[in-house]
Amino acid sequence: MKKRTTYLLVALVTIGLDTDSTASYYLGAKIIMGGNNSVVECNLAKVEVAGSNPVSRSRQFIKTGSHCCPFFVQENFYMHPRRRLLTLAILFFSLAFHSLFPCTAVPPCQAAAVDSPSKVSTTASGQIDMCLSCHDERPDRAHGRKVLGCFSCHLGNPLTGSAKLAHKGMVLNPGELYIVSKTCGQEGCHTDQVKRVKKSLMATNRGIISTLRYYWNESKDHDADLTVEKLLKSDLDTPAIDYYRKLCGTCHLWLKKHTLPGFLAEKGGGCTTCHFYKPGVGKDGKKTNHPMITKHIPMKNCIRCHNRSGRIGIAYKGIYEAEGYGTPFEDGDVSEGQLSDGRYIKRLEPDIHFKKGLICIDCHNQKEIMGDGNEKAHFEEQLEITCTTCHDGRQRLEKIFEEDIKRPKYPLLTNLVKKNGNFFLKGKKDQKLHPLHRFLDTACRHPVHERLACQACHSKWVPQCYGCHVVSDKSKDQLDKLSNKQTPGRWEEFRSFMRYEVPSLGIKKDYKTRQDKVVIIVPG
Amino acid sequence: MTISWMDPHTTSKESRSCIDCHTDPKALGLGAGSLVKIKGSWRLVPATSKSRDRRLNIPRLDGFVDISGKPLVLTSRKDLRPFDAAELKRILDVGQCLICHKDFDDKVMKNWNSLSPPKPCKFFLKTR
């Protein structure tokens, strides 16, 4: 593949074209923009490869084109007929040369297929992306087909007309963490976010692994530095690690989407674990099979994982996981419904924020979810938002509002709105302005309640799984969710009874102030 | 036996009542049961029991701490613990007052100072 690109380069140099492109796949852009007539006439000099980010280059191009040369916008790119002919000639020359002198490098060279399209396809910025000639998928606007093409995200070879060669090295899901530094995290795109998310708890599972090992007497403390990424490369084999691999290892960002069986197949996918939805029909009304990338994470993406252990995702919606036999809470009949994995449920009162229309990302900001770039052991270390962020009154909100203006990249509350002197939280889903009320000073600020966390009193119910225990059967096999292989030893979880009423309280030091706080404690 | 801490995400505008926490052994991590005060000391009559099979040595499943403040569980954090003996006594003692002085609308509760609690009333003296 590399050889073939080299042939192209050689051919271009030979004919005297400008070939100082920043990357070989930007050849198309250079052909268009590096040319004489169209570029100069349309005053598109600014477009000429500014930075390596294909998105910004495309935007720059469209922006410039829109006010100086409408033709560019209509056609997305313009190529002088002679230049177009020349480009095609170069491509065919390259293919012919390649066929005459086949290389023997590994992977074995394929003869150029003649299933190539009749024209050269390019993105708006002029990058050759032959994938577009066959593929009609329409992603979201920011990652649109004419903005990024297919290659920027899915890799492969955009310069060939052969389907077989074009698909070589492709990735179906560019968001997978093992490849993400070449796709979403490539320079000029989401580099910072990708670096941070790899160190976030959703990717490392560090707290889960270390606490489990502490419980099972394999570690001296709760904060050991063992992560999913390390386990993937490790042959560490202990009972706690084996248990983690077989039962817990389905909820982390390193899990590849559609690799595990059953309902677990929908879990994982790196960036697309969260930033993903399938609309069926795009905004233009046309049917699309291409998933949409979104920063407005739907709640169901969060709940896909956050429905076990503390069960906060389902509890927020007022769903309580009942006993496995479907406890007949009312009228002697089994529970009100089942989750996709078969667990019976009972409907209880949802969280007031859910009732008002707020979704997970209305409160949890980017740094909380994707981390700040530092590896943390437990979730409280990664939290930025507490109840008092919104409910401590006007003075605090005024301060946050002013500070957030100074930190536009990572504000504390992206959706804090000031209108007519009052503060509101703007729902990211419902787009409504939700007034922010201050708590009652009489009860909440009384000195005797100084140590109470808000949740201690204001949590209506909490799922409590008593007598949780596991059984190991060494005569059977079970799927190791990290390696996706059946390995000896099977774990099965049991519990004695479930309850939801009367949350119990205990003491924990606040992570930031180191003061004792009365918090909700649960078995687990 | 292990415990963890969490925000259940089941927030409601109305809070639990004072008496819900100050008189309920389950809320205090003692497990379900009845509390009695005998000669100034609190005792718990548990509603759940230990395993009858002594070989298994399974404790009460909903008890995170005993009435003397001794933890019965491991915790998921170094700085997480059930209430200790002094805290349990303090919380439960206030619970006795809440039978009459129900909440912060009551002037006794509103002016409560944990460093110098109000002198015991006649009813309280009888119940000691």
mmCIF file of N, CA, C and O in Angstrom, chain A residues 355-395:
data_model
loop_
_atom_site.group_PDB
_atom_site.id
_atom_site.type_symbol
_atom_site.label_atom_id
_atom_site.label_comp_id
_atom_site.label_asym_id
_atom_site.label_seq_id
_atom_site.Cartn_x
_atom_site.Cartn_y
_atom_site.Cartn_z
ATOM 1 N N LYS A 355 -37.784 14.080 36.834
ATOM 2 C CA LYS A 355 -39.180 14.506 36.642
ATOM 3 C C LYS A 355 -39.244 15.884 35.980
ATOM 4 O O LYS A 355 -40.160 16.191 35.244
ATOM 5 N N LYS A 356 -38.229 16.712 36.269
ATOM 6 C CA LYS A 356 -38.214 18.060 35.677
ATOM 7 C C LYS A 356 -37.671 18.049 34.246
ATOM 8 O O LYS A 356 -37.651 19.070 33.583
ATOM 9 N N GLY A 357 -37.141 16.923 33.824
ATOM 10 C CA GLY A 357 -36.681 16.820 32.432
ATOM 11 C C GLY A 357 -35.173 16.871 32.250
ATOM 12 O O GLY A 357 -34.688 16.955 31.123
ATOM 13 N N LEU A 358 -34.426 16.827 33.355
ATOM 14 C CA LEU A 358 -32.958 16.889 33.231
ATOM 15 C C LEU A 358 -32.382 15.498 32.965
ATOM 16 O O LEU A 358 -32.839 14.511 33.523
ATOM 17 N N ILE A 359 -31.382 15.458 32.107
ATOM 18 C CA ILE A 359 -30.713 14.187 31.811
ATOM 19 C C ILE A 359 -29.314 14.204 32.447
ATOM 20 O O ILE A 359 -28.888 15.238 32.976
ATOM 21 N N CYS A 360 -28.622 13.089 32.370
ATOM 22 C CA CYS A 360 -27.336 12.928 33.092
ATOM 23 C C CYS A 360 -26.367 14.077 32.792
ATOM 24 O O CYS A 360 -25.747 14.645 33.700
ATOM 25 N N ILE A 361 -26.232 14.436 31.493
ATOM 26 C CA ILE A 361 -25.209 15.417 31.130
ATOM 27 C C ILE A 361 -25.628 16.850 31.463
ATOM 28 O O ILE A 361 -24.865 17.776 31.246
ATOM 29 N N ASP A 362 -26.844 17.043 31.974
ATOM 30 C CA ASP A 362 -27.208 18.386 32.434
ATOM 31 C C ASP A 362 -26.429 18.738 33.696
ATOM 32 O O ASP A 362 -26.152 19.901 33.957
ATOM 33 N N CYS A 363 -26.118 17.740 34.506
ATOM 34 C CA CYS A 363 -25.348 17.997 35.740
ATOM 35 C C CYS A 363 -23.886 17.590 35.578
ATOM 36 O O CYS A 363 -23.001 18.304 36.025
ATOM 37 N N HIS A 364 -23.645 16.431 34.995
ATOM 38 C CA HIS A 364 -22.272 15.919 34.932
ATOM 39 C C HIS A 364 -21.540 16.526 33.741
ATOM 40 O O HIS A 364 -21.907 16.279 32.592
ATOM 41 N N ASN A 365 -20.507 17.298 34.037
ATOM 42 C CA ASN A 365 -19.810 18.004 32.960
ATOM 43 C C ASN A 365 -18.699 17.141 32.342
ATOM 44 O O ASN A 365 -18.436 16.016 32.769
ATOM 45 N N GLN A 366 -18.054 17.720 31.327
ATOM 46 C CA GLN A 366 -17.081 16.947 30.538
ATOM 47 C C GLN A 366 -15.929 16.402 31.381
ATOM 48 O O GLN A 366 -15.549 15.239 31.250
ATOM 49 N N LYS A 367 -15.381 17.252 32.258
ATOM 50 C CA LYS A 367 -14.218 16.806 33.039
ATOM 51 C C LYS A 367 -14.598 15.729 34.048
ATOM 52 O O LYS A 367 -13.796 14.871 34.400
ATOM 53 N N GLU A 368 -15.825 15.802 34.541
ATOM 54 C CA GLU A 368 -16.277 14.751 35.466
ATOM 55 C C GLU A 368 -16.347 13.411 34.760
ATOM 56 O O GLU A 368 -15.976 12.386 35.305
ATOM 57 N N ILE A 369 -16.847 13.448 33.539
ATOM 58 C CA ILE A 369 -17.084 12.191 32.823
ATOM 59 C C ILE A 369 -15.801 11.695 32.146
ATOM 60 O O ILE A 369 -15.444 10.529 32.249
ATOM 61 N N MET A 370 -15.117 12.610 31.480
ATOM 62 C CA MET A 370 -13.952 12.193 30.685
ATOM 63 C C MET A 370 -12.629 12.414 31.413
ATOM 64 O O MET A 370 -11.571 12.122 30.858
ATOM 65 N N GLY A 371 -12.696 12.909 32.616
ATOM 66 C CA GLY A 371 -11.479 13.089 33.411
ATOM 67 C C GLY A 371 -10.751 14.376 33.069
ATOM 68 O O GLY A 371 -11.058 15.048 32.081
ATOM 69 N N ASP A 372 -9.779 14.712 33.907
ATOM 70 C CA ASP A 372 -9.013 15.942 33.684
ATOM 71 C C ASP A 372 -7.590 15.642 33.221
ATOM 72 O O ASP A 372 -6.731 16.502 33.214
ATOM 73 N N GLY A 373 -7.335 14.395 32.873
ATOM 74 C CA GLY A 373 -6.004 14.032 32.385
ATOM 75 C C GLY A 373 -5.152 13.365 33.449
ATOM 76 O O GLY A 373 -4.090 12.846 33.145
ATOM 77 N N ASN A 374 -5.629 13.399 34.685
ATOM 78 C CA ASN A 374 -4.893 12.730 35.766
ATOM 79 C C ASN A 374 -5.633 11.451 36.143
ATOM 80 O O ASN A 374 -6.860 11.447 36.228
ATOM 81 N N GLU A 375 -4.864 10.405 36.361
ATOM 82 C CA GLU A 375 -5.500 9.144 36.709
ATOM 83 C C GLU A 375 -6.008 9.182 38.141
ATOM 84 O O GLU A 375 -5.254 9.540 39.049
ATOM 85 N N LYS A 376 -7.271 8.840 38.332
ATOM 86 C CA LYS A 376 -7.878 8.853 39.665
ATOM 87 C C LYS A 376 -8.197 7.425 40.094
ATOM 88 O O LYS A 376 -8.366 6.539 39.256
ATOM 89 N N ALA A 377 -8.312 7.267 41.436
ATOM 90 C CA ALA A 377 -8.623 5.925 41.929
ATOM 91 C C ALA A 377 -10.132 5.730 42.078
ATOM 92 O O ALA A 377 -10.644 4.644 41.826
ATOM 93 N N HIS A 378 -10.842 6.782 42.500
ATOM 94 C CA HIS A 378 -12.275 6.620 42.793
ATOM 95 C C HIS A 378 -13.100 7.777 42.246
ATOM 96 O O HIS A 378 -12.583 8.874 42.030
ATOM 97 N N PHE A 379 -14.412 7.535 42.085
ATOM 98 C CA PHE A 379 -15.262 8.502 41.398
ATOM 99 C C PHE A 379 -15.315 9.865 42.079
ATOM 100 O O PHE A 379 -15.406 10.887 41.418
ATOM 101 N N GLU A 380 -15.254 9.874 43.419
ATOM 102 C CA GLU A 380 -15.377 11.169 44.112
ATOM 103 C C GLU A 380 -14.202 12.095 43.778
ATOM 104 O O GLU A 380 -14.314 13.312 43.896
ATOM 105 N N GLU A 381 -13.088 11.501 43.359
ATOM 106 C CA GLU A 381 -11.931 12.318 43.005
ATOM 107 C C GLU A 381 -12.152 13.003 41.653
ATOM 108 O O GLU A 381 -11.500 13.997 41.331
ATOM 109 N N GLN A 382 -13.047 12.452 40.850
ATOM 110 C CA GLN A 382 -13.287 12.970 39.509
ATOM 111 C C GLN A 382 -14.499 13.908 39.462
ATOM 112 O O GLN A 382 -14.760 14.532 38.449
ATOM 113 N N LEU A 383 -15.236 13.995 40.599
ATOM 114 C CA LEU A 383 -16.454 14.812 40.615
ATOM 115 C C LEU A 383 -16.152 16.300 40.748
ATOM 116 O O LEU A 383 -15.239 16.697 41.459
ATOM 117 N N GLU A 384 -16.938 17.109 40.061
ATOM 118 C CA GLU A 384 -16.821 18.561 40.191
ATOM 119 C C GLU A 384 -18.129 19.179 40.652
ATOM 120 O O GLU A 384 -18.143 20.216 41.283
ATOM 121 N N ILE A 385 -19.226 18.552 40.281
ATOM 122 C CA ILE A 385 -20.544 19.105 40.580
ATOM 123 C C ILE A 385 -21.120 18.438 41.828
ATOM 124 O O ILE A 385 -21.092 17.214 41.950
ATOM 125 N N THR A 386 -21.621 19.248 42.733
ATOM 126 C CA THR A 386 -22.363 18.718 43.877
ATOM 127 C C THR A 386 -23.718 19.424 43.904
ATOM 128 O O THR A 386 -23.956 20.341 43.106
ATOM 129 N N CYS A 387 -24.570 19.025 44.839
ATOM 130 C CA CYS A 387 -25.899 19.649 44.929
ATOM 131 C C CYS A 387 -25.766 21.158 45.142
ATOM 132 O O CYS A 387 -26.512 21.954 44.570
ATOM 133 N N THR A 388 -24.791 21.538 45.976
ATOM 134 C CA THR A 388 -24.670 22.951 46.323
ATOM 135 C C THR A 388 -24.113 23.803 45.173
ATOM 136 O O THR A 388 -24.185 25.029 45.238
ATOM 137 N N THR A 389 -23.590 23.177 44.144
ATOM 138 C CA THR A 389 -23.145 23.961 42.986
ATOM 139 C C THR A 389 -24.331 24.775 42.457
ATOM 140 O O THR A 389 -24.196 25.947 42.117
ATOM 141 N N CYS A 390 -25.492 24.149 42.402
ATOM 142 C CA CYS A 390 -26.690 24.829 41.879
ATOM 143 C C CYS A 390 -27.589 25.393 42.973
ATOM 144 O O CYS A 390 -28.283 26.377 42.755
ATOM 145 N N HIS A 391 -27.586 24.742 44.147
ATOM 146 C CA HIS A 391 -28.615 25.087 45.140
ATOM 147 C C HIS A 391 -28.067 25.862 46.343
ATOM 148 O O HIS A 391 -28.657 25.817 47.414
ATOM 149 N N ASP A 392 -26.945 26.543 46.167
ATOM 150 C CA ASP A 392 -26.368 27.308 47.275
ATOM 151 C C ASP A 392 -26.722 28.793 47.170
ATOM 152 O O ASP A 392 -26.173 29.630 47.873
ATOM 153 N N GLY A 393 -27.555 29.109 46.236
ATOM 154 C CA GLY A 393 -28.027 30.495 46.160
ATOM 155 C C GLY A 393 -27.299 31.342 45.137
ATOM 156 O O GLY A 393 -26.346 30.915 44.478
ATOM 157 N N ARG A 394 -27.779 32.541 45.030
ATOM 158 C CA ARG A 394 -27.403 33.467 43.973
ATOM 159 C C ARG A 394 -25.911 33.830 43.956
ATOM 160 O O ARG A 394 -25.278 33.874 42.907
ATOM 161 N N GLN A 395 -25.382 34.061 45.161
ATOM 162 C CA GLN A 395 -23.981 34.512 45.273
ATOM 163 C C GLN A 395 -23.024 33.496 44.635
ATOM 164 O O GLN A 395 -22.137 33.853 43.869
#
